[in-house]
Coordinates of C-alpha atoms in Angstrom, one line a residue:
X27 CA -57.5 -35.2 -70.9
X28 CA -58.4 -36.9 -74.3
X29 CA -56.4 -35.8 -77.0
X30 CA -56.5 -37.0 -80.5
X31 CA -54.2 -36.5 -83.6
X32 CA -55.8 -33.7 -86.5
X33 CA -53.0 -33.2 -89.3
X34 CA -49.8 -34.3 -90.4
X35 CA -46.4 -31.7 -90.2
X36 CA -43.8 -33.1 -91.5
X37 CA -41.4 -36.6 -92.4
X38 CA -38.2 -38.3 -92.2
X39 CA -37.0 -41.5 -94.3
X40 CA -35.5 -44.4 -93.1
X41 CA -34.3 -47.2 -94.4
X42 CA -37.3 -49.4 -93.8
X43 CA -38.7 -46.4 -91.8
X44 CA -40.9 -43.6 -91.9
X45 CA -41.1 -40.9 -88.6
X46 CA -44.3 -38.6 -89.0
X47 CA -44.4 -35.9 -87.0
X48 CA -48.1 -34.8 -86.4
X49 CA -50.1 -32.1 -84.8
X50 CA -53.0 -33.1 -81.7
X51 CA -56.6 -31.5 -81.1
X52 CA -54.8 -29.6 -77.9
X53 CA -52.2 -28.5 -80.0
X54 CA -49.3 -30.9 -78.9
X55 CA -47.3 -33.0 -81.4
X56 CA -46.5 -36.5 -81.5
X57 CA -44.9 -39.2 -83.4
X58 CA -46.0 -41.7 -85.7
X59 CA -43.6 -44.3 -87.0
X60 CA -44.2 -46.6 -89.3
X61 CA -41.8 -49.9 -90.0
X62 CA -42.0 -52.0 -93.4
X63 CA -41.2 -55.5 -91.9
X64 CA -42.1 -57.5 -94.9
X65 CA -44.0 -56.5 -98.4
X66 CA -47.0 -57.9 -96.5
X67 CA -46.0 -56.5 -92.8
X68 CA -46.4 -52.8 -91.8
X69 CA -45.4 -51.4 -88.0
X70 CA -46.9 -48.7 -86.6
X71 CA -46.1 -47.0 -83.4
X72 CA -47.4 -44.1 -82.4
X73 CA -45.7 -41.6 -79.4
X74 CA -47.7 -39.2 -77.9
X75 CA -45.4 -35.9 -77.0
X76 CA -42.7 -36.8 -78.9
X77 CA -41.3 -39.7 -76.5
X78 CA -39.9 -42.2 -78.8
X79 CA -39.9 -45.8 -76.6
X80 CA -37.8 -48.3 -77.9
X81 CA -38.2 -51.7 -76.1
X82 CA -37.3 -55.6 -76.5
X83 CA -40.3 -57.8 -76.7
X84 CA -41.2 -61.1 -75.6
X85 CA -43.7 -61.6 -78.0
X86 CA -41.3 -61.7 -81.2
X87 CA -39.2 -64.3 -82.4
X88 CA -38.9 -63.6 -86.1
X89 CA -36.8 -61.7 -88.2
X90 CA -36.5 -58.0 -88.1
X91 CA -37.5 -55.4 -90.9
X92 CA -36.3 -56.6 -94.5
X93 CA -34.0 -54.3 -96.7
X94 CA -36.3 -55.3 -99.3
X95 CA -39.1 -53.8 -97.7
X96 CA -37.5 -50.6 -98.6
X97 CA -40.8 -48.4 -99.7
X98 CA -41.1 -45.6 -103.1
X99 CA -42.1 -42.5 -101.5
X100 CA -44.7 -40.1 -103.4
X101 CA -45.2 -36.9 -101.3
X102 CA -47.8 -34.0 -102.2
X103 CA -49.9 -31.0 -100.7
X104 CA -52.9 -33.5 -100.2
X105 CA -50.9 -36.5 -99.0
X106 CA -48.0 -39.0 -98.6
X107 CA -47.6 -42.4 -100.2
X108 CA -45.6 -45.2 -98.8
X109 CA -45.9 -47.9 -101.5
X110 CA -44.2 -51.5 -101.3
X111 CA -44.8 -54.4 -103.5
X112 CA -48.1 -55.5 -101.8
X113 CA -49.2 -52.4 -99.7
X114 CA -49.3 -49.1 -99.7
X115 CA -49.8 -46.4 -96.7
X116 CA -51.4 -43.0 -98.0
X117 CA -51.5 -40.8 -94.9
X118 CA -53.7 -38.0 -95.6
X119 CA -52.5 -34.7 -94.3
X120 CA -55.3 -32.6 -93.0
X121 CA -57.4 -34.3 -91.6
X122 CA -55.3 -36.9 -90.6
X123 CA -55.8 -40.6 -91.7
X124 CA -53.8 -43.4 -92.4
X125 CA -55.4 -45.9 -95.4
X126 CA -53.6 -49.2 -96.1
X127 CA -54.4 -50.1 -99.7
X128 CA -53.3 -53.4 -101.8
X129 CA -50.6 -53.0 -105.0
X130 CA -53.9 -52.6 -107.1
X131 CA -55.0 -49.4 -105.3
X132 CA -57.7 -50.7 -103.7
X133 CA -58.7 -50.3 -99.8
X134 CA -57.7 -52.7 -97.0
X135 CA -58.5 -50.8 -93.9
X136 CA -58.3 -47.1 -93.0
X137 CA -58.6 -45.4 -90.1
X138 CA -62.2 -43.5 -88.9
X139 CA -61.4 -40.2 -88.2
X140 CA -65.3 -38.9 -88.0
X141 CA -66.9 -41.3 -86.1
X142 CA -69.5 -38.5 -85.3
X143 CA -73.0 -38.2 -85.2
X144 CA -76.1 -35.8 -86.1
X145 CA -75.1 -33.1 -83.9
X146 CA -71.2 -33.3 -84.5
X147 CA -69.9 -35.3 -81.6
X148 CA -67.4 -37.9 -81.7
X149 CA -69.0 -41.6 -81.2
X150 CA -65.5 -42.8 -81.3
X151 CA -62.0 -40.9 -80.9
X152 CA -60.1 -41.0 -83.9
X153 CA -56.2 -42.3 -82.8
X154 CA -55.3 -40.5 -79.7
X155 CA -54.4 -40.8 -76.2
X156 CA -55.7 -39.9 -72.3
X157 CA -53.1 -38.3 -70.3
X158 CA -53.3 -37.1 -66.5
X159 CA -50.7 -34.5 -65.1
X160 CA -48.4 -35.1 -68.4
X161 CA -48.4 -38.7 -67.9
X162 CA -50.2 -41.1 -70.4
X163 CA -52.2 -43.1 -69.7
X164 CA -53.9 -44.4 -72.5
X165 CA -53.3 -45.0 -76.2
X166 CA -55.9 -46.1 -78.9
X167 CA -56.5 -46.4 -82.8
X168 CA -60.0 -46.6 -84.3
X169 CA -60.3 -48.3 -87.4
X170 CA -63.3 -48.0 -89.7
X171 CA -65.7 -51.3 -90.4
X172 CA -67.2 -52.2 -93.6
X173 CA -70.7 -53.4 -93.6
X174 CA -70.5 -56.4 -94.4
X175 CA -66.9 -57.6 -92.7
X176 CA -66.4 -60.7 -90.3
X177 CA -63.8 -60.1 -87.2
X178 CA -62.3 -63.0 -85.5
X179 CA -60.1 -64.1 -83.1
X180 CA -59.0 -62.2 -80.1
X181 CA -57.7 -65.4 -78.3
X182 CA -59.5 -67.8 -76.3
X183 CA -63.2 -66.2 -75.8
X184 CA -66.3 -68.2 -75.4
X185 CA -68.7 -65.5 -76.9
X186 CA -69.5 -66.0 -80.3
X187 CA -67.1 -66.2 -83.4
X188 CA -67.7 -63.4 -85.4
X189 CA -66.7 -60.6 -83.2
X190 CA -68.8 -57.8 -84.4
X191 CA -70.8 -56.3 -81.9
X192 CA -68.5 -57.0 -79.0
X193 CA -66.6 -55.5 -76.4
X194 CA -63.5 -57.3 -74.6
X195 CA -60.9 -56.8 -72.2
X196 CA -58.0 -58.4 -73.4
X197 CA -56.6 -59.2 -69.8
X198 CA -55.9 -62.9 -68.3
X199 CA -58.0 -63.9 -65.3
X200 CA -59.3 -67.1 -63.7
X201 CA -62.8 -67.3 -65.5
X202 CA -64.5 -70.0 -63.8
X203 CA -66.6 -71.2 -66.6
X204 CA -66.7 -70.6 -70.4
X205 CA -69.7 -68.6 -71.1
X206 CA -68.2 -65.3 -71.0
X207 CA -65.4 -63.3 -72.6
X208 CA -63.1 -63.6 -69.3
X209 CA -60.6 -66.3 -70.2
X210 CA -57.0 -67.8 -69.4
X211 CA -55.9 -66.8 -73.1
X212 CA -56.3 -63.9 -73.8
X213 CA -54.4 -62.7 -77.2
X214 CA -54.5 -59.1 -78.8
X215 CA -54.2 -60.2 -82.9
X216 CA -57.9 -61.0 -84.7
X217 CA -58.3 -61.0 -89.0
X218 CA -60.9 -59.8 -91.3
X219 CA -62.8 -61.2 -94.3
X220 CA -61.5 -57.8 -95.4
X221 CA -57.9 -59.6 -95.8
X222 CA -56.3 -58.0 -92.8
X223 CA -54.8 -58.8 -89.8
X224 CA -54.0 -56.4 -86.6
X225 CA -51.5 -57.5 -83.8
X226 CA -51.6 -54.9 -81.4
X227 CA -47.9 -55.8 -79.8
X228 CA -48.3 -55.1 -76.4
X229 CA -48.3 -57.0 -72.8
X230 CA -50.4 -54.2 -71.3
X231 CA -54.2 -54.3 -70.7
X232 CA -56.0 -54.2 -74.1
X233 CA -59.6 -52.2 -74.4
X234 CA -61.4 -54.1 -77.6
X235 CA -65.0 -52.4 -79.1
X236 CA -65.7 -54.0 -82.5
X237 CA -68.8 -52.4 -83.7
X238 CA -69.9 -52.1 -80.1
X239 CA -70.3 -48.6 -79.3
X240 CA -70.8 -48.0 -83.0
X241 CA -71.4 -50.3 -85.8
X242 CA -69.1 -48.4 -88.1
X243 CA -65.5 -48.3 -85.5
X244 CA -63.3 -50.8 -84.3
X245 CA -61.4 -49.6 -81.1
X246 CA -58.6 -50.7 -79.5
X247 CA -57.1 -49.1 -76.7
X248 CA -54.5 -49.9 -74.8
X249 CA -53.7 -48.9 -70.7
X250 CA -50.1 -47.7 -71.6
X251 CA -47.7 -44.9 -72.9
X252 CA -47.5 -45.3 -76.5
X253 CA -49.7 -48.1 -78.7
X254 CA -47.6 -50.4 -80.8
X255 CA -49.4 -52.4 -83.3
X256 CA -49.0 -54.5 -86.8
X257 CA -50.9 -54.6 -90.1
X258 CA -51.0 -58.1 -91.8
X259 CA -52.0 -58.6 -94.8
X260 CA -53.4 -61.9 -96.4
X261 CA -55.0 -61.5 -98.5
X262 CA -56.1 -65.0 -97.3
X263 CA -57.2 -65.8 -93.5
X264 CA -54.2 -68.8 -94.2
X265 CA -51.7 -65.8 -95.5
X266 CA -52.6 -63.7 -92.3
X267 CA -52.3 -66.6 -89.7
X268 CA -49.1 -67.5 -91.5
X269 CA -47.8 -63.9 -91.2
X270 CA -48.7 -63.6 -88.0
X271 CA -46.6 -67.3 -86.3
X272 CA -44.2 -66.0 -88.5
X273 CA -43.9 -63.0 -86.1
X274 CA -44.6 -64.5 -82.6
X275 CA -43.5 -68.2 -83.8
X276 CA -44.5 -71.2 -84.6
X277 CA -46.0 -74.2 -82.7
X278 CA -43.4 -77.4 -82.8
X279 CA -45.3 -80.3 -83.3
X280 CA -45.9 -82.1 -80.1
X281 CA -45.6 -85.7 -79.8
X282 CA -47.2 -88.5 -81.5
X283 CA -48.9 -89.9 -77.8
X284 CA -50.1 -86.4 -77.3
X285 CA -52.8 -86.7 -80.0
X286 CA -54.1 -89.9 -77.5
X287 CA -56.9 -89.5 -74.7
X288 CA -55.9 -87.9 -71.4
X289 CA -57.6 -88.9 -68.2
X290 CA -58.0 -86.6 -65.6
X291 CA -58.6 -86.5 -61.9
X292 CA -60.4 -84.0 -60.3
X293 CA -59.0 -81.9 -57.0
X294 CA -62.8 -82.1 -55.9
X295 CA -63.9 -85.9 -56.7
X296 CA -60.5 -87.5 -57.8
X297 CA -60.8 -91.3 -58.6
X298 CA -57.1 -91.8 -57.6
X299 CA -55.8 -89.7 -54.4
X300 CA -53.7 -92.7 -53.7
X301 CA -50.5 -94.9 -55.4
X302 CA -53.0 -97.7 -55.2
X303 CA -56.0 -96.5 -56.7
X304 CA -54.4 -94.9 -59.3
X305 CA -53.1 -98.7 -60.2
X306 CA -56.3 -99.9 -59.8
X307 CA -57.6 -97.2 -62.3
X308 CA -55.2 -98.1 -64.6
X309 CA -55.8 -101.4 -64.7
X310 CA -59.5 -100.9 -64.8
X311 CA -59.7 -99.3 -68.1
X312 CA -57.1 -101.7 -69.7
X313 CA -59.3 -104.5 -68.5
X314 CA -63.1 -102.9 -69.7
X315 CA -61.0 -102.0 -73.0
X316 CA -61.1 -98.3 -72.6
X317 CA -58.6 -95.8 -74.8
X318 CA -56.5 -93.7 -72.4
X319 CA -52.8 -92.7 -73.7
X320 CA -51.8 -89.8 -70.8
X321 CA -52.9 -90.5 -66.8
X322 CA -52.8 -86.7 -65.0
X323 CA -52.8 -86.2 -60.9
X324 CA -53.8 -83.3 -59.7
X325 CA -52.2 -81.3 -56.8
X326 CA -52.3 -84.7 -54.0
X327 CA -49.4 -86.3 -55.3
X328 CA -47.4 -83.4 -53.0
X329 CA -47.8 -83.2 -49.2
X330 CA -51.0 -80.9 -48.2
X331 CA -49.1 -77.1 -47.4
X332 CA -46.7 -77.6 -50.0
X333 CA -48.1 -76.7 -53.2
X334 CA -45.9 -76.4 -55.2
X335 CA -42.4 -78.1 -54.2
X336 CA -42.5 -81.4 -56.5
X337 CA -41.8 -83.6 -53.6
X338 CA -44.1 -86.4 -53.8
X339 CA -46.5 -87.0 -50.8
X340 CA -44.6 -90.8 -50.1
X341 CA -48.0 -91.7 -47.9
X342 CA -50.5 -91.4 -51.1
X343 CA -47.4 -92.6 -53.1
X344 CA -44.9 -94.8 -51.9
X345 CA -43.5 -95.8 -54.6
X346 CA -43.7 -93.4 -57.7
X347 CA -40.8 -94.8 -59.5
X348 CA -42.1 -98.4 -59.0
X349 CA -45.9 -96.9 -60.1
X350 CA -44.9 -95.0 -63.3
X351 CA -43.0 -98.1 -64.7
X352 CA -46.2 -100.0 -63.6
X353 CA -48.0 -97.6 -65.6
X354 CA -46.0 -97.5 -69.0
X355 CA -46.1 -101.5 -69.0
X356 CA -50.2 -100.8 -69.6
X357 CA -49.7 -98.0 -72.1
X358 CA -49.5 -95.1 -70.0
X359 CA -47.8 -92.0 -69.2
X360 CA -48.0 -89.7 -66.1
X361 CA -49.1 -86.1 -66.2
X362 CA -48.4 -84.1 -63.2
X363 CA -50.0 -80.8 -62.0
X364 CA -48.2 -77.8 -60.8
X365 CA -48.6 -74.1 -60.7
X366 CA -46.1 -71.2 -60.7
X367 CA -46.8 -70.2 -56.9
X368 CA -44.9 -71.6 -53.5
X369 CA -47.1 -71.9 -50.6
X370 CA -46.3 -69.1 -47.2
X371 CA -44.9 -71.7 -44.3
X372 CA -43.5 -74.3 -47.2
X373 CA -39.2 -75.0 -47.6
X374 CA -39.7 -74.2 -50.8
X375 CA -40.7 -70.5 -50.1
X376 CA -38.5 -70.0 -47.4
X377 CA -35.9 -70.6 -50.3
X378 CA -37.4 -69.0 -52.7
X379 CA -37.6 -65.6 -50.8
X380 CA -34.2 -65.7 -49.1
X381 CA -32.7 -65.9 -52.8
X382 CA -34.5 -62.9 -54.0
X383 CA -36.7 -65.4 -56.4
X384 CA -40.2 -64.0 -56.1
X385 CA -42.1 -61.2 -57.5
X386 CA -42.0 -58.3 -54.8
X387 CA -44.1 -55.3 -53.8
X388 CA -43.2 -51.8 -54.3
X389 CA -41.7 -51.9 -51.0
X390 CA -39.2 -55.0 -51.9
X391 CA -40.9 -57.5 -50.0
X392 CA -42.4 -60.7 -51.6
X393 CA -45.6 -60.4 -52.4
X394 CA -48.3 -62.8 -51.7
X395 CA -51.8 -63.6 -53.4
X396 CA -54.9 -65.8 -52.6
X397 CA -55.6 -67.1 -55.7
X398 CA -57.8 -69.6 -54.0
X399 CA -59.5 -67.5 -52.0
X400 CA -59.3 -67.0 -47.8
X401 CA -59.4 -70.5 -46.8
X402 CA -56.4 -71.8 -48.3
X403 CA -52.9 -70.4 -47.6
X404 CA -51.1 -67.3 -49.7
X405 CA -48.5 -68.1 -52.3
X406 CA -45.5 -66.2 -53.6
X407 CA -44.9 -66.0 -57.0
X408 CA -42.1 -67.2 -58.7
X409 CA -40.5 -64.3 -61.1
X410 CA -39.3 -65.8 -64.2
X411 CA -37.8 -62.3 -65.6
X412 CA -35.0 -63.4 -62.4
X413 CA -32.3 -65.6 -64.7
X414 CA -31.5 -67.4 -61.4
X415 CA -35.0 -68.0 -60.3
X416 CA -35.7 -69.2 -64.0
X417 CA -33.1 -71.7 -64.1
X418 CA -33.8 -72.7 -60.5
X419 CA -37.7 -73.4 -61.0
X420 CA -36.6 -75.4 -64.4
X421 CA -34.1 -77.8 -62.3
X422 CA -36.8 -78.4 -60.2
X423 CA -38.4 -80.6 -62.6
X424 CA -35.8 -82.8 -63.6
X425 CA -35.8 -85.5 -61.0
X426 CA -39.4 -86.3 -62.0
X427 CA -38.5 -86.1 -65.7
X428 CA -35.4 -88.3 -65.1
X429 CA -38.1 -90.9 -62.7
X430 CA -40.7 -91.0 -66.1
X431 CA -42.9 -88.6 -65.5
X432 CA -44.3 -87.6 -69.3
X433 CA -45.3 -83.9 -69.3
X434 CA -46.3 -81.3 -66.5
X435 CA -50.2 -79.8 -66.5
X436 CA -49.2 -76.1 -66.1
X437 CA -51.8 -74.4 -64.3
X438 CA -52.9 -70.9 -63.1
X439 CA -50.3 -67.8 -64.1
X440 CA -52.8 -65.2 -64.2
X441 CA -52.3 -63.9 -60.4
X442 CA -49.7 -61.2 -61.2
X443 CA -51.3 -57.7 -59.2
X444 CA -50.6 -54.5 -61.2
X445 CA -48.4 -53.1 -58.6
X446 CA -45.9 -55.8 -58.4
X447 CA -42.3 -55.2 -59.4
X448 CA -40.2 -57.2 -61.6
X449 CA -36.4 -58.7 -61.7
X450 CA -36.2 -56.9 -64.9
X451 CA -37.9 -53.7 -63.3
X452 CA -41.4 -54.4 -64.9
X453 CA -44.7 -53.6 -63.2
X454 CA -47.5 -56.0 -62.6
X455 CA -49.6 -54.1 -65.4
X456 CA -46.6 -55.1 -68.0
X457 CA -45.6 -58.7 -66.6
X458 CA -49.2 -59.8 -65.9
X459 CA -50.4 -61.2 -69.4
X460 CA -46.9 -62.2 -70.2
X461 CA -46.1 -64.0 -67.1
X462 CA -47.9 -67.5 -67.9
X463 CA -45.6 -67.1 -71.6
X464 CA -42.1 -67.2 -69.3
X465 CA -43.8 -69.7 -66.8
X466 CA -44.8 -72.0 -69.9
X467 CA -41.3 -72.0 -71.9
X468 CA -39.5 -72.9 -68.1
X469 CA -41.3 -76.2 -68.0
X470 CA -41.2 -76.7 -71.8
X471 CA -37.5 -76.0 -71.8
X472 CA -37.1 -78.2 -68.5
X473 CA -38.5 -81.3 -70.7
X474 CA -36.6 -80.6 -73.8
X475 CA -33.0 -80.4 -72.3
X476 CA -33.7 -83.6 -70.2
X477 CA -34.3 -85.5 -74.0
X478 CA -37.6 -85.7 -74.6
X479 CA -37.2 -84.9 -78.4
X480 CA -40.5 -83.2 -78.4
X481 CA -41.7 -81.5 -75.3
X482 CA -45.4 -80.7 -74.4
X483 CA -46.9 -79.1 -71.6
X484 CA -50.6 -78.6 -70.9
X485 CA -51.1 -75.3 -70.1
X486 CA -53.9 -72.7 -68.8
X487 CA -53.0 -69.6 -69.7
X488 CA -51.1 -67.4 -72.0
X489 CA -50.4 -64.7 -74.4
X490 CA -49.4 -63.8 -77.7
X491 CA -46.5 -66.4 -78.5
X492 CA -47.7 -69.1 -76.4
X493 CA -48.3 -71.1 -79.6
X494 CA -44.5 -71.9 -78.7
X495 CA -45.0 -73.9 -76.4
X496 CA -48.1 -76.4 -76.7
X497 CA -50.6 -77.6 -76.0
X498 CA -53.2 -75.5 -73.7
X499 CA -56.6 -76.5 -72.3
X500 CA -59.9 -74.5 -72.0
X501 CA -60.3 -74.4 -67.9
X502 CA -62.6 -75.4 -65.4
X503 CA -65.7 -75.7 -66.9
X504 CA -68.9 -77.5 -66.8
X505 CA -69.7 -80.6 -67.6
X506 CA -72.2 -80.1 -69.9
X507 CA -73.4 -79.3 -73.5
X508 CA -72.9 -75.9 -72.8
X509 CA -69.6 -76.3 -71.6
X510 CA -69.0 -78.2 -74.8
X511 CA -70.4 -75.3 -76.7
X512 CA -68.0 -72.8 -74.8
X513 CA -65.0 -74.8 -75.3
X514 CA -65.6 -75.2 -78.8
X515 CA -65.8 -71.2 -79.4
X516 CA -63.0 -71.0 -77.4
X517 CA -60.7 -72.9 -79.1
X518 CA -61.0 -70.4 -82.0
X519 CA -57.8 -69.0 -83.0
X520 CA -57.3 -69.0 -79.5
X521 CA -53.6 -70.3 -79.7
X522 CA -52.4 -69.8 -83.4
X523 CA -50.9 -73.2 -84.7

């Protein structure tokens, strides 16, 4: 059952806090809540049937609401004014609508609540919510879009820049190219030429229509109980991005050889599968006078069945102490591959599992995924919301950072099935676009507290935050000027610096 919010009832001031009570088409009521973070910054939550949710996030890393923020309040029979030093919030009684204006009364962004057309039909639900047997479902807001207003970001998606027009599921998979929206990165913030910003704060599935279904409405809608998001305002593109890392944090700035040229081998044709060839690569490009500042080995420097226990395959590579200090005499440093899964059959899972380190099925066994498909073996997956299995995965890297090896390529992460269950009682459909934003800070941590003064990683995929913890690369994709292309739109706000 759809059900959408009509008027407002009533109100109750907080300190930097506003709780609306409101009335729904079927007659129900809900709450809206609205949070002045910052004279720029506005919160709004809304809770359908009057079940407040409060929750921790993993997202956010800066400073709570302000006392400053602390808004003038104008209340009359048409409407209510929230009013801060840069914004103001008029909600409009009956009908319903919330309009965020600028300290010169003019409009930012409201909501469309008569999205409808000839015949009197909704095109677009106004800010509502699906439920099924009492249980919701579904939460959305509908904004309205000026005629002449750019959208971008969204995270890493190869369609085109401007988002108008688009639809997107904001939901992490393995895309296998870059010509589509399915990415690694997916994150649910994007800014207007309007001089707005939206982060809807969530780590559920996000719906996105912007101008899709119609040209005048920008949905989003989120596969959860309540919808949680933030209005940013610029007015400058700069001024939102800045607003928005200073929510979900900053990027540190990686190291100076990280700006270099990375080499890497391929799992399919790989140029060095052996101690000796990777030598002989090395020495190869010194001698023709090629740039290269970071070597990476894909998954054959551990023994076949073993992916992923960081014990080097000592056939292939004999000698990796003897090989990286070979290497760093030339100018180079040693990338290694990994990914956040232990192979069924490996010690490494048989340990894993008998400490209660993996994510589990409903039942409370460990569950296992293909993420290569049938002809390879399943994989548990490691649950970083365990504080034992975090720490344990993170001291796994420290005899290869102690032998010299530089950084960690931190692949896959976007395996997590809806149903699984959590160390911190989380479901697959909460954990599974956050789960590469734990997996990524493990390895970063894991290189910071062994010295290195400024840690990178180079990861796959992520989520709001991940900025945190650089650098990220665009996937598998094709060698070619379309691939190029794809990349390039890609790396569009995809990880905010």
């Amino acid at each position: 059952m759809d059900d959408y919010i009509i008027e407002y009832i009533s109100h109750e001031m907080g300190e930097n806090q506003a709780t609306l009570v409101c009335k729904t088409s079927e007659g129900n009521e809900s709450i809206v809540r609205v949070d002045f973070w910052s004279p720029e910054i506005v919160r709004v939550r809304v809770f359908p049937y009057r079940r407040v949710v409060e929750e921790g996030s993993l997202m956010l890393e800066g400073e709570g609401p302000s006392d400053v923020t602390r808004p003038s309040v104008r209340d009359n029979r048409r409407y209510l004014l929230l009013k801060t030093e840069s914004l103001s919030i008029r909600i409009n009684k009956s009908p319903w609508k919330i309009s965020f204006l600028d300290s010169d009364g003019s409009l930012i962004l409201e909501e469309n609540v008569e999205d409808l057309n000839v015949a009197g039909e909704f095109q677009v639900l106004p800010i509502g919510f699906s439920s099924e047997g009492g249980e919701v479902k579904r939460t959305w807001e509908t904004f309205a879009l000026s005629p002449t207003e750019r959208v971008y970001g969204f995270g890493e998606k190869f369609t085109w820049f401007d988002k108008r027009g688009q639809r997107m599921t904001l939901w992490n998979v393995d895309a296998y190219s870059n010509t589509t929206e399915r990415s690694y990165k997916n994150v649910p913030f994007f800014m207007s030429t309007r001089g707005y910003g939206i982060f809807v704060h969530t780590t559920r599935r996000v719906l996105v229509d912007v101008g899709c279904t119609s040209t005048s409405s920008c949905c989003l809608s989120v596969e959860g109980p309540y919808l949680d998001y933030f209005l940013i305002y610029g007015p400058s593109l700069k001024e939102i991005l800045r607003r928005y890392t200073g929510l979900t944090g900053r990027s540190p700035v990686p190291p100076r050889w990280s700006f270099g040229i990375w080499m890497s081998s391929s799992f399919i044709e790989n140029p060095f599968r052996t101690q000796g060839e990777l030598i002989e690569f090395c020495r190869r490009m010194r001698a023709e006078g090629l740039p290269c500042d970071v070597i990476h080995v894909d998954p054959l420097w551990m023994r076949d069945g073993r992916w992923c226990d960081f014990v080097w395959d000592r056939d292939r590579f004999p000698d990796p102490e003897g090989m990286i200090r070979e290497m760093g005499g030339m100018g180079f440093r040693l990338c290694l591959w990994e990914h956040p899964y232990v192979m069924v059959g490996s010690e490494l899972m048989r340990t894993a599992d008998g400490r209660g380190y993996l994510v589990k099925r409903p039942g409370g066994e460990a569950y296992t995924v293909q993420p290569w498909g049938e002809d390879l073996p399943p994989v548990g997956m490691v649950d970083f919301t365990n504080p034992e299995a975090y720490g344990w995965w993170k001291g796994l890297h420290k005899p290869l950072i102690e032998m010299g090896v530089a950084t960690f390529k931190t692949d896959f992460g976007e395996a997590v099935p809806e149903d699984a269950v959590f160390h911190n009682g989380k479901t697959g459909a909460e954990m599974h676009n956050p789960y590469p934003l734990l997996y990524n800070r493990c390895v970063f941590e894991a290189l910071r507290e062994s010295g290195k003064d400024r840690p990178v990683v180079w990861a796959r995929s992520a989520w709001a935050g991940s900025q945190r913890y650089p650098v990220h690369w665009s996937g598998d994709v094709e060698c070619t000027f379309s691939g190029l292309a794809g990349a390039l739109r890609g790396g569009d706000l995809s990880i905010a610096p």
